[in-house]
Amino acid sequence: MGAAVFFGLAGIAFGPALALVLLTVAAEPLRVIVLVAGAFFWLVSLLLASLIWFISVHLSDREDAKLQYGLLIFGAAVSVLLQEAFRFAYFKLLKKADQGLALISEDGRSPISLRQMAYVSGLSFGIISGVFSVINILVDSIGPGIVGIHGDSPYYFITSAFLTMALVLLHTFWGVIFFDACEKRRYWCLGLVVATHLLTSGLTFLNPWYEASLVPIFIITLCMGLWAFVTAGGSFRNILKCLSCKQEDDSRVMMYSALQVPLED
Amino acid sequence: MTELSAHLPQFQHGQLTENFPDNHLSNTNDNSERRRHDNSERRRNDNPESETNGQPHNSTQQVVEQDEEEDEELTLKYGAKHVIMLFVPVTLCMVVVVATIKSVSFYTRKDGQLIYTPFTEETETVGQRALNSILNAAIMISVIIVMTILLVVLYKYRCYKVIHGWLIISSLLLLFFFSFIYLGEVFKTYNVAMDYITVALMIWNFGVVGMICIHWKGPLRLQQAYLIMISALMALVFIKYLPEWTAWLILAVISVYDLVAVLCPKGPLRMLVETAQERNETLFPALIYSSTMIWLVNMAEEDPEAQRKASKNSTYDKQAPANQTQNEDAEADDGGFSQEWQQQRDNRIGPIESTPESRAAVQALPSHSQTSEDPEERGVKLGLGDFIFYSVLVGKASATASGDWNTTLACFVAILIGLCLTLLLLAIFKKALPALPISITFGLVFYFATDNLVQPFMDQLAFHQFYI
């Protein structure tokens, strides 16, 4: 416990997210706005889900622990479905914004592509979801205390941090896949995204049996990552090209040299 | 405490009401927007307001005809940048306030109340508490309304010295007294041993540099930093001395008041602005956060000499054709207006006219050459009152919410989105808009919803380590 645990957990949970934000989002104002607006959409979805859960809890028997547990699972499922619904709503909004930006730009192309918006929106959902899940736990980890002294798992903090990291990455990948599926009207992809989200959330119900929850979730994260990479246009060749750090010929350069040829004649 | 509160009316007046004109967002936009407005203004000549606003220089109109769509594109491209230029200071102010609330317990300790909120909230029944908080909010709002009207009256009867003195006393109070208290409390929290001489030196330097930066000239970043710091200090005072229900009620009522005062034709702020327009004068520039420095011939935002110089310059353009301004004040009225007036009018009325930069550039250069300023250098202005109330909302959320960080973050996102929407509306409507209503509404909704609905849900989920 203490600052070391806090920084370690924060690094595990938000390291990738922070790196992604700093490297890809922070420099572009439009992307920052998409990020914040995505967080807002996720928050609204959470609000509605909490409202539904709250009403269901108040209408039910408070003393029945099993019922409350069931209602919690029901609330979590509703929340997942609402999150995906709001992701779709955000897609619609961004699509309109993209068209608007394209209309008013000089060259008919909007300054930010729908793919970039898909990535940033996924990242925003991931960050805000991760933050809401884990921030109170992180803050508690600064203070004094012993984890799991009442018989709970002593690995609570570290597994929470890893789960949060997985969730952030998963949301990013889901964002990319979801938007692409909506664009190309591949509804089976949409269904698969929703299903994996439900599956991931369901796997966390197996906590504290961490082997059954953490390992499959990370496998799912890897699969989703590969799928999102392929969806975004990546391939093995791209990776090789990127790693070999070769300078690509810029088409503008080609045109410039083409223009110069008549002068030299 | 009573001395503190006794000064507060001036301060409050200085901060809040003067900021009400500044509670609008305004875009000191680029030439293209001005040209676009020129185009649209010619089409809208029946609009009475446009006449009192003054017409752009005719030759510049002819010289700078541009396609409206290009202007729109520039607006939105730079619009995103302007949004970020406001996100950063608002975020910084909120971060400072939340960090202080979380670490320095002084600002969450109950040490009495202001004299403007005389009714206590420690009552036996909920009904009594509600009634007391309503009365407190009513008193506070009436004080603000009275102060605003007083300000308008003072301005109308040209008691400039009183107003300037008021502003200076307010900033003196903030920069010296409140920051001294803040420093003392921070030292107490971290148990730092400090002697009075060092503290005196630090506060003296901090205060004097602050006065110079805010009221005169200084590096832009330093001025912005000082404005953020004094907004944070003021917000902390409000968080400390306003009891809970009163604070939320005041936030709600003040956003309604802001909406009314800025948009209604008989609102005090609108009257203030119109009076300033009639006289082609500037209004209290010290309490606006500006994201860029306006590099002009006669810069100095508050320099009275610059004002006089500017008005002298403007008389050169008396021969300017197409001056359609119908103003009683004939001598000050001509094709060119003083740069501060332009700036202030842009603040109040919004970017519906030519920009001060191009105006002053045109005034200064009788050859009517276009200003070659990079449109990306245009900035946005936001009143310090907005900073203060945003920070009060987020600070109160972090101080009193049971959901703690979840609530704070939800309010933070809500306020940023409100600000974004307000800026979008500003880009669409191109007139002065109150910056408080949308953000505060979202903030309040998210605060109460997160605190009461989301927090128990997330708490239960975290207890079982479920993730959604």
XYZ file of C-alpha atoms in Angstrom:
733
model
C 0.000 0.000 0.000
C 1.114 3.486 -0.486
C 2.406 5.565 -3.310
C 4.323 2.716 -4.926
C 1.225 0.586 -5.271
C -0.760 3.562 -6.485
C 1.679 4.474 -9.223
C 2.190 0.889 -10.220
C -1.507 0.229 -10.525
C -2.139 3.490 -12.311
C 0.645 2.664 -14.733
C -0.716 -0.781 -15.425
C -4.271 0.355 -15.819
C -3.732 3.540 -17.784
C -0.274 3.255 -19.254
C -1.375 2.167 -22.721
C -4.268 4.623 -22.701
C -2.048 7.504 -21.675
C 0.527 6.626 -24.300
C -2.138 6.396 -26.969
C -3.657 9.701 -25.962
C -0.362 11.527 -25.771
C 0.929 10.198 -29.052
C -2.162 10.225 -31.192
C -4.886 12.387 -29.713
C -3.403 15.243 -27.748
C -1.955 17.114 -30.706
C -5.148 17.366 -32.735
C -7.970 19.538 -31.400
C -10.685 17.677 -33.284
C -9.599 14.373 -31.841
C -9.612 15.786 -28.319
C -13.159 16.976 -28.839
C -14.175 13.543 -30.158
C -12.508 12.039 -27.081
C -14.389 14.205 -24.611
C -17.694 13.810 -26.422
C -17.244 10.033 -26.447
C -16.704 10.095 -22.709
C -19.909 12.093 -22.396
C -21.871 9.499 -24.391
C -20.551 6.671 -22.268
C -21.478 8.560 -19.129
C -25.025 9.066 -20.335
C -25.321 5.360 -21.073
C -24.035 4.543 -17.597
C -26.500 6.979 -16.093
C -29.419 5.309 -17.795
C -28.222 1.859 -16.829
C -27.790 2.943 -13.216
C -31.255 4.414 -13.274
C -32.707 1.132 -14.442
C -30.762 -0.798 -11.829
C -31.723 1.662 -9.107
C -35.393 1.420 -9.933
C -35.250 -2.366 -10.079
C -33.503 -2.515 -6.715
C -35.990 -0.214 -5.087
C -38.909 -2.164 -6.463
C -37.521 -5.431 -5.146
C -36.889 -7.003 -1.813
C -33.782 -5.441 -0.326
C -33.122 -8.240 2.097
C -32.864 -11.009 -0.447
C -29.150 -11.253 -1.206
C -29.537 -13.642 -4.105
C -32.089 -11.389 -5.729
C -29.830 -8.399 -5.317
C -26.989 -10.347 -6.844
C -29.194 -11.286 -9.750
C -30.300 -7.704 -10.149
C -26.692 -6.619 -10.204
C -25.939 -9.033 -13.012
C -29.049 -7.831 -14.793
C -27.881 -4.236 -14.292
C -24.472 -5.058 -15.703
C -25.997 -6.701 -18.774
C -28.311 -3.738 -19.340
C -25.341 -1.443 -18.983
C -23.366 -3.333 -21.618
C -26.273 -3.221 -24.041
C -26.796 0.474 -23.422
C -23.104 1.166 -23.911
C -23.227 -0.469 -27.303
C -26.415 1.379 -28.146
C -24.745 4.665 -27.294
C -21.720 3.653 -29.299
C -24.066 3.304 -32.238
C -25.612 6.682 -31.467
C -22.140 8.202 -31.330
C -21.368 6.596 -34.663
C -24.418 8.272 -36.147
C -23.399 11.629 -34.714
C -19.830 11.333 -35.937
C -20.994 10.257 -39.368
C -23.095 13.410 -39.617
C -20.237 15.518 -38.321
C -17.906 13.912 -40.822
C -20.255 14.755 -43.655
C -20.596 18.295 -42.378
C -16.867 18.753 -42.097
C -16.364 17.333 -45.568
C -18.978 19.672 -47.022
C -17.370 22.796 -45.715
C -13.767 21.932 -46.283
C -11.761 23.273 -49.176
C -10.927 19.982 -50.808
C -14.094 18.121 -49.984
C -12.442 15.888 -47.443
C -12.970 16.310 -43.773
C -9.853 16.959 -41.667
C -10.483 13.785 -39.698
C -11.431 10.480 -41.223
C -14.157 8.232 -39.933
C -11.568 5.587 -39.115
C -9.676 8.015 -36.913
C -12.907 8.975 -35.243
C -13.694 5.303 -34.705
C -10.373 4.791 -32.998
C -10.647 7.904 -30.847
C -14.221 7.145 -29.863
C -13.267 3.626 -28.873
C -10.383 4.988 -26.863
C -12.634 7.530 -25.170
C -15.142 4.848 -24.187
C -12.291 2.754 -22.884
C -10.689 5.507 -20.864
C -13.844 6.720 -19.217
C -15.005 3.171 -18.584
C -11.685 2.241 -17.049
C -11.531 5.390 -14.987
C -14.997 4.904 -13.588
C -14.238 1.302 -12.737
C -10.955 1.772 -11.023
C -10.358 5.309 -9.824
C -11.850 4.862 -6.396
C -9.843 1.678 -5.940
C -6.690 3.494 -6.987
C -7.301 6.279 -4.538
C -7.935 3.780 -1.776
C -4.659 2.098 -2.555
C -2.738 5.194 -1.447
C -4.055 4.928 2.043
C -3.282 2.469 4.779
C -4.802 -0.953 4.749
C -4.283 -4.597 4.065
C -5.845 -6.160 1.031
C -8.058 -9.143 1.593
C -7.747 -9.280 5.331
C -11.271 -10.573 5.656
C -10.643 -13.563 3.455
C -10.963 -11.929 0.058
C -8.316 -12.274 -2.542
C -5.094 -10.386 -1.807
C -4.635 -9.806 -5.511
C -7.617 -7.479 -5.758
C -5.680 -4.397 -6.725
C -3.407 -5.876 -9.293
C -6.124 -7.854 -11.001
C -8.318 -4.786 -11.077
C -5.526 -2.879 -12.762
C -4.991 -5.568 -15.372
C -8.705 -5.902 -15.999
C -8.920 -2.153 -16.480
C -6.073 -2.194 -18.965
C -7.767 -4.986 -20.872
C -11.021 -3.084 -20.830
C -9.456 0.093 -22.187
C -7.825 -1.789 -25.036
C -10.967 -3.789 -25.693
C -13.088 -0.684 -25.996
C -10.594 0.797 -28.425
C -10.696 -2.302 -30.585
C -14.455 -2.570 -30.347
C -14.756 1.034 -31.437
C -12.748 0.399 -34.590
C -14.584 -2.806 -35.435
C -18.006 -1.412 -34.584
C -17.704 1.698 -36.704
C -16.335 -0.276 -39.605
C -19.169 -2.770 -39.297
C -21.717 0.032 -39.235
C -20.121 1.627 -42.267
C -20.117 -1.576 -44.261
C -23.426 -2.750 -42.790
C -21.971 -6.015 -41.590
C -24.454 -6.694 -38.859
C -22.883 -9.970 -37.833
C -19.793 -7.994 -36.846
C -21.944 -5.729 -34.723
C -23.549 -8.695 -33.090
C -20.164 -10.244 -32.452
C -18.887 -7.051 -30.818
C -21.891 -6.894 -28.528
C -21.545 -10.587 -27.774
C -17.870 -10.288 -26.866
C -18.626 -7.312 -24.677
C -21.274 -9.309 -22.854
C -18.877 -12.227 -22.654
C -16.121 -10.081 -21.184
C -18.429 -8.569 -18.647
C -19.752 -12.015 -17.849
C -16.276 -13.392 -17.339
C -15.636 -10.797 -14.683
C -18.505 -12.320 -12.720
C -16.158 -15.232 -12.156
C -13.876 -13.050 -10.055
C -12.041 -13.840 -7.773
C -11.348 -17.025 -9.740
C -8.794 -15.058 -11.694
C -7.541 -17.876 -13.886
C -10.993 -18.215 -15.343
C -11.591 -14.525 -15.805
C -8.299 -12.804 -16.494
C -6.771 -15.278 -18.911
C -9.794 -15.564 -21.225
C -10.251 -11.805 -21.136
C -6.704 -11.258 -22.271
C -7.121 -13.836 -24.993
C -10.241 -12.013 -26.128
C -8.326 -8.731 -26.032
C -5.623 -10.167 -28.272
C -8.163 -11.535 -30.723
C -10.044 -8.278 -30.814
C -6.786 -6.453 -31.312
C -5.905 -8.548 -34.325
C -9.396 -8.207 -35.723
C -9.336 -4.429 -35.292
C -5.899 -4.276 -36.862
C -7.112 -6.154 -39.913
C -10.292 -4.087 -40.062
C -8.321 -0.858 -39.990
C -6.393 -2.007 -43.014
C -3.386 -3.480 -41.359
C -1.570 -6.531 -42.628
C 1.662 -8.386 -42.150
C 3.184 -6.405 -45.000
C 2.288 -3.152 -43.295
C 4.037 -4.215 -40.147
C 7.154 -5.146 -42.067
C 7.107 -1.875 -43.922
C 6.681 0.044 -40.726
C 9.475 -1.843 -39.002
C 11.882 -1.438 -41.875
C 11.502 2.338 -41.622
C 11.668 2.822 -45.359
C 10.808 6.258 -46.681
C 7.779 6.089 -48.861
C 7.638 8.073 -52.039
C 5.278 10.892 -51.587
C 2.874 11.361 -54.437
C 3.299 15.085 -54.147
C 6.984 14.696 -54.742
C 6.240 12.687 -57.816
C 4.002 15.381 -59.132
C 6.546 18.064 -58.439
C 9.243 16.250 -60.319
C 6.788 15.585 -63.078
C 6.087 19.275 -63.270
C 9.760 20.065 -63.435
C 10.459 17.878 -66.436
C 9.102 20.278 -69.081
C 11.258 23.085 -67.713
C 14.376 21.051 -68.091
C 13.584 20.233 -71.684
C -14.792 36.903 8.897
C -16.987 39.934 8.722
C -14.153 41.954 7.291
C -13.713 39.354 4.670
C -17.350 39.468 3.813
C -17.423 43.211 3.905
C -14.927 43.294 1.127
C -16.689 40.599 -0.738
C -19.468 42.721 -2.128
C -16.967 44.806 -3.971
C -15.028 41.810 -4.924
C -17.980 39.872 -5.876
C -19.269 42.708 -7.839
C -15.942 43.121 -9.404
C -15.740 39.509 -10.285
C -19.197 38.429 -11.026
C -21.043 41.290 -12.407
C -18.214 42.696 -14.348
C -17.791 39.311 -15.678
C -21.290 39.042 -16.749
C -20.501 40.983 -19.800
C -17.557 38.723 -19.994
C -19.623 35.678 -19.390
C -20.187 35.586 -23.028
C -17.846 33.809 -25.215
C -16.569 35.741 -28.047
C -14.433 35.003 -30.946
C -11.923 37.512 -31.979
C -12.180 36.083 -35.359
C -10.222 36.442 -38.422
C -10.687 38.554 -41.453
C -12.655 35.954 -43.270
C -15.334 35.917 -40.663
C -15.543 39.634 -40.753
C -15.868 39.563 -44.467
C -18.479 36.928 -44.192
C -20.349 39.067 -41.798
C -19.950 42.001 -44.115
C -21.610 39.946 -46.795
C -24.383 38.802 -44.572
C -24.784 42.235 -43.095
C -25.395 43.828 -46.390
C -28.122 41.316 -46.869
C -29.503 42.016 -43.455
C -29.617 45.714 -43.613
C -32.997 45.833 -42.019
C -31.552 44.573 -38.801
C -31.575 47.583 -36.514
C -28.862 46.234 -34.354
C -26.404 46.100 -37.143
C -26.698 49.797 -37.619
C -25.787 50.747 -34.140
C -22.969 48.292 -34.330
C -21.341 50.310 -36.978
C -20.474 49.355 -40.456
C -17.225 48.064 -41.685
C -14.916 50.108 -43.721
C -16.279 50.246 -47.187
C -13.048 49.859 -49.039
C -12.161 46.833 -46.994
C -15.519 45.405 -47.881
C -14.773 45.791 -51.521
C -11.215 44.641 -51.254
C -11.927 41.565 -49.266
C -14.882 39.877 -50.871
C -14.605 36.200 -50.174
C -16.624 33.105 -50.532
C -18.838 32.450 -47.578
C -18.118 28.769 -47.551
C -14.423 29.273 -47.250
C -15.064 31.479 -44.281
C -17.249 28.885 -42.705
C -14.632 26.268 -43.164
C -12.006 28.437 -41.589
C -14.380 29.123 -38.732
C -14.901 25.495 -37.969
C -11.322 24.485 -38.482
C -10.173 27.133 -36.125
C -13.247 26.517 -34.026
C -11.852 23.204 -32.847
C -8.624 24.904 -31.914
C -10.513 27.564 -29.983
C -12.393 24.914 -28.093
C -9.116 23.378 -26.989
C -7.782 26.835 -26.136
C -10.604 27.081 -23.652
C -10.577 23.463 -22.512
C -7.034 23.792 -21.224
C -7.480 26.766 -18.876
C -10.854 25.563 -17.640
C -9.335 22.165 -16.924
C -6.357 23.728 -15.188
C -8.564 25.871 -12.983
C -10.667 22.881 -12.028
C -7.589 20.768 -11.363
C -6.190 23.418 -9.042
C -9.484 23.696 -7.183
C -9.981 19.947 -6.859
C -6.378 19.385 -5.806
C -6.726 22.044 -3.125
C -10.042 20.715 -1.888
C -8.648 17.217 -1.625
C -5.498 18.150 0.196
C -6.118 21.329 2.187
C -8.858 20.636 4.683
C -9.376 24.324 5.397
C -11.594 24.729 2.383
C -13.952 21.985 3.394
C -14.188 22.991 7.040
C -17.256 24.848 8.102
C -16.157 28.191 9.524
C -19.293 30.198 9.266
C -21.055 31.698 6.341
C -20.984 34.855 4.308
C -23.274 37.688 5.281
C -25.066 37.192 1.992
C -26.238 33.796 3.123
C -27.386 34.534 6.633
C -29.699 31.556 7.076
C -28.055 28.472 8.448
C -28.559 25.038 7.012
C -28.145 23.239 10.290
C -31.848 22.961 10.911
C -33.998 20.271 12.418
C -36.253 19.566 9.519
C -35.592 19.123 5.845
C -38.325 21.622 5.026
C -36.676 24.288 7.133
C -33.352 23.604 5.476
C -34.901 23.878 2.042
C -36.561 27.138 2.961
C -33.353 28.560 4.373
C -31.348 27.637 1.328
C -33.966 29.166 -0.965
C -33.826 32.366 1.058
C -30.034 32.362 0.975
C -29.977 31.905 -2.760
C -32.579 34.633 -3.197
C -30.543 37.059 -1.136
C -27.343 36.274 -2.999
C -28.972 36.645 -6.390
C -30.625 39.921 -5.430
C -27.264 41.192 -4.247
C -25.787 40.276 -7.604
C -28.651 41.883 -9.496
C -28.382 45.054 -7.425
C -24.645 45.180 -7.997
C -25.054 44.702 -11.713
C -27.637 47.457 -11.904
C -25.390 49.670 -9.813
C -22.599 48.966 -12.226
C -24.789 49.824 -15.193
C -25.869 53.048 -13.508
C -22.285 53.969 -12.671
C -21.276 53.266 -16.200
C -24.156 55.235 -17.636
C -23.256 58.262 -15.570
C -19.607 57.915 -16.494
C -18.210 57.311 -13.024
C -15.239 55.512 -14.491
C -12.934 56.290 -11.637
C -15.240 54.522 -9.215
C -15.385 51.453 -11.399
C -11.672 51.292 -11.993
C -11.003 51.783 -8.311
C -13.436 49.013 -7.539
C -11.714 46.645 -9.945
C -8.299 47.458 -8.565
C -9.379 46.938 -4.986
C -10.936 43.605 -5.948
C -7.825 42.316 -7.620
C -5.670 43.633 -4.784
C -7.799 41.709 -2.336
C -7.555 38.531 -4.343
C -3.905 38.719 -5.198
C -2.671 39.631 -1.766
C -5.112 38.694 0.940
C -6.701 35.538 -0.427
C -3.461 34.157 -1.734
C -1.850 34.835 1.631
C -4.555 32.801 3.325
C -4.189 30.072 0.716
C -0.444 29.923 1.166
C -0.837 29.798 4.914
C -3.270 26.911 4.716
C -1.068 24.986 2.300
C 1.862 25.393 4.657
C -0.260 24.215 7.545
C -1.390 21.160 5.613
C 2.123 20.077 4.742
C 3.558 21.217 8.059
C 6.094 23.501 6.452
C 7.902 25.831 8.794
C 7.986 29.321 7.344
C 8.866 32.740 8.606
C 6.855 35.866 8.021
C 9.614 37.669 6.159
C 9.822 35.029 3.449
C 6.067 34.885 3.214
C 5.866 38.659 2.950
C 8.410 38.635 0.164
C 6.641 35.868 -1.712
C 3.197 37.404 -1.409
C 4.494 40.819 -2.308
C 6.135 39.553 -5.467
C 3.210 37.386 -6.409
C 0.744 40.197 -5.882
C 2.645 42.964 -7.604
C 3.484 40.892 -10.656
C -0.140 39.809 -10.749
C -1.427 43.376 -10.649
C 0.935 44.355 -13.435
C 0.093 41.371 -15.595
C -3.612 41.654 -15.174
C -4.138 45.367 -15.287
C -1.329 46.450 -17.511
C 0.965 44.461 -19.735
C 2.687 41.187 -19.285
C 3.598 37.958 -21.023
C 0.465 36.248 -22.223
C 1.074 32.961 -20.458
C 1.763 34.723 -17.173
C -1.393 36.764 -17.468
C -3.395 33.655 -18.250
C -1.828 31.848 -15.301
C -2.711 34.687 -12.965
C -6.279 34.828 -14.197
C -6.616 31.095 -13.640
C -5.152 31.428 -10.165
C -7.461 34.213 -9.081
C -10.458 32.353 -10.471
C -9.413 29.300 -8.506
C -8.967 31.356 -5.339
C -12.387 32.913 -5.711
C -13.972 29.541 -6.387
C -12.343 28.157 -3.251
C -13.816 30.992 -1.202
C -17.251 30.196 -2.542
C -16.840 26.505 -1.876
C -15.796 27.185 1.674
C -18.412 29.689 2.656
C -21.487 28.541 0.813
C -23.463 25.800 2.530
C -24.404 22.842 0.380
C -27.963 23.302 -0.721
C -27.436 27.034 -1.055
C -24.476 26.460 -3.338
C -26.399 24.233 -5.718
C -29.353 26.567 -5.761
C -27.142 29.557 -6.420
C -25.453 27.756 -9.298
C -28.802 26.953 -10.845
C -30.214 30.435 -10.389
C -27.077 32.134 -11.620
C -27.142 30.251 -14.888
C -30.751 31.307 -15.384
C -29.773 34.872 -14.522
C -26.874 34.727 -16.952
C -29.184 33.536 -19.692
C -31.676 36.282 -18.979
C -29.172 39.071 -18.491
C -27.302 38.368 -21.689
C -30.085 37.507 -24.059
C -33.070 39.593 -22.974
C -33.305 43.043 -24.540
C -33.761 44.751 -21.189
C -31.148 42.703 -19.381
C -28.626 44.760 -17.424
C -25.690 43.292 -19.248
C -27.178 43.957 -22.600
C -27.885 47.552 -21.569
C -24.324 47.851 -20.382
C -23.087 46.691 -23.712
C -25.360 48.989 -25.652
C -24.267 51.968 -23.603
C -20.676 51.078 -24.303
C -21.476 50.847 -27.965
C -23.130 54.226 -28.032
C -20.065 55.763 -26.541
C -17.637 53.668 -28.565
C -15.907 52.794 -25.373
C -14.337 49.779 -23.852
C -15.773 47.916 -20.934
C -13.686 46.581 -18.023
C -11.131 44.477 -19.816
C -9.306 43.192 -16.763
C -11.539 40.272 -15.994
C -11.602 38.311 -19.203
C -9.472 35.349 -20.025
C -8.121 35.754 -23.480
C -6.392 32.954 -25.274
C -4.259 35.092 -27.521
C -2.608 38.424 -27.353
C -3.941 40.891 -29.834
C -0.970 42.524 -31.449
C -2.207 45.888 -32.451
C -0.876 49.305 -33.016
C -2.364 50.590 -29.796
C -2.376 47.409 -27.793
C -2.663 47.896 -24.046
C -6.064 46.566 -23.151
C -6.538 48.919 -20.334
C -4.321 51.785 -21.085
C -6.387 54.965 -21.030
C -3.764 56.669 -23.166
C -4.196 53.982 -25.747
C -7.875 54.599 -25.659
C -7.400 58.243 -26.347
C -4.851 57.516 -29.030
C -7.176 55.048 -30.618
C -10.021 57.465 -30.704
C -7.722 60.074 -32.187
C -6.734 57.593 -34.854
C -10.293 56.867 -35.563
C -10.958 60.460 -36.400
C -8.651 60.101 -39.388
C -11.223 57.909 -40.958
C -13.965 60.441 -40.754
C -13.898 60.623 -44.490
C -14.553 56.924 -44.718
C -17.467 56.300 -46.970
C -20.416 54.138 -46.202
C -20.508 54.953 -42.587
C -23.976 53.987 -41.726
C -23.769 54.167 -38.019
C -26.577 56.169 -36.592
C -25.264 57.491 -33.392
C -25.960 60.603 -31.403
C -22.349 60.858 -30.466
C -21.176 62.308 -33.723
C -17.552 63.058 -32.961
C -16.640 59.635 -31.807
C -18.743 58.166 -34.512
C -17.044 57.445 -37.764
C -16.009 54.622 -39.990
C -13.275 53.510 -37.704
C -13.874 52.655 -34.109
C -11.429 52.471 -31.322
C -9.771 49.167 -31.017
C -10.818 48.610 -27.435
C -14.392 49.359 -28.323
C -14.213 46.855 -31.096
C -12.699 44.348 -28.789
C -15.304 44.903 -26.170
C -18.086 44.882 -28.650
C -16.819 41.587 -29.903
C -16.874 40.412 -26.349
C -20.409 41.467 -25.741
C -22.066 41.130 -29.054
C -19.930 38.420 -30.459
C -18.156 38.095 -33.742
C -20.720 39.737 -35.914
C -18.588 42.653 -36.939
C -15.184 43.253 -38.243
C -12.339 42.265 -36.054
C -10.566 44.759 -33.880
C -7.268 43.788 -35.360
C -8.225 44.478 -38.908
C -10.048 47.579 -37.798
C -7.137 49.050 -35.977
C -4.798 47.984 -38.703
C -6.996 49.743 -41.186
C -7.153 52.812 -39.014
C -3.465 52.931 -38.545
C -2.650 52.427 -42.189
C -4.547 54.864 -44.350
C -3.607 52.818 -47.364
C -6.342 50.372 -46.370
C -3.960 47.499 -46.678
C -5.174 44.262 -45.264
C -3.796 43.093 -42.041
C -1.531 40.188 -42.679
C -2.241 38.516 -39.421
C -2.462 34.806 -39.438
C -6.075 33.845 -38.797
C -4.843 31.065 -36.577
C -3.708 33.651 -34.100
C -7.261 34.635 -33.314
C -8.360 33.686 -29.900
C -11.407 33.255 -27.792
C -12.399 35.087 -24.667
C -14.195 33.684 -21.683
C -15.198 35.638 -18.629
C -13.587 34.803 -15.328
C -17.023 34.406 -13.762
C -17.471 31.314 -15.893
C -14.189 29.865 -14.679
C -15.247 30.542 -11.125
C -18.630 28.897 -11.347
C -17.371 25.879 -13.248
C -14.743 25.389 -10.587
C -17.296 25.889 -7.817
C -19.411 23.135 -9.287
C -16.580 20.678 -9.688
C -15.043 21.622 -6.362
C -18.294 21.206 -4.491
C -18.764 17.873 -6.255
C -15.375 16.672 -5.112
C -15.867 18.037 -1.607
C -19.254 16.679 -0.780
C -20.055 13.817 -3.096
C -20.244 10.325 -1.778
C -19.221 8.997 -5.166
C -16.123 11.027 -4.807
C -13.918 10.820 -7.866
C -16.593 9.366 -10.121
C -18.836 12.337 -9.464
C -16.009 14.819 -9.880
C -15.029 13.324 -13.218
C -18.611 13.154 -14.437
C -19.124 16.839 -13.610
C -15.835 17.676 -15.276
C -16.814 15.932 -18.520
C -20.263 17.503 -18.384
C -18.841 21.000 -18.044
C -16.399 20.481 -20.885
C -19.165 19.231 -23.139
C -21.326 22.199 -22.177
C -18.485 24.507 -23.068
C -18.035 22.729 -26.379
C -21.725 23.075 -27.192
C -21.715 26.731 -26.216
C -18.777 27.366 -28.508
C -20.571 25.541 -31.276
C -23.610 27.748 -30.755
C -21.329 30.742 -30.762
C -19.941 29.702 -34.114
C -23.450 29.252 -35.452
C -25.197 32.288 -34.043
C -22.285 34.684 -33.931
C -23.525 36.710 -31.033
C -22.563 37.009 -27.419
C -23.728 33.982 -25.547
C -23.850 33.182 -21.858
C -21.355 30.449 -21.136
C -22.924 29.291 -17.888
C -26.343 27.789 -18.638
C -25.507 24.706 -20.689
C -22.437 23.710 -18.725
C -23.981 24.277 -15.324
C -27.137 22.419 -16.315
C -25.170 19.429 -17.511
C -22.940 19.657 -14.483
C -25.823 19.723 -12.038
C -27.664 16.895 -13.771
C -24.554 14.763 -13.805
C -23.715 15.605 -10.218
C -27.041 14.549 -8.799
C -27.436 11.594 -11.117
C -23.928 10.265 -10.534
C -24.039 10.811 -6.830
C -27.378 9.133 -6.303
C -27.693 6.604 -9.091
C -24.326 5.742 -10.549
C -22.338 5.669 -7.352
C -24.281 2.881 -5.617
C -24.216 0.867 -8.846
C -20.474 1.260 -9.391
C -19.886 0.633 -5.726
C -21.688 -2.681 -5.850
C -19.888 -3.645 -9.037
C -16.513 -2.779 -7.562
C -17.347 -4.720 -4.415
C -17.829 -7.869 -6.430
C -15.125 -6.882 -8.906
C -17.539 -6.930 -11.801
C -16.683 -4.918 -14.845
C -19.154 -3.525 -17.302
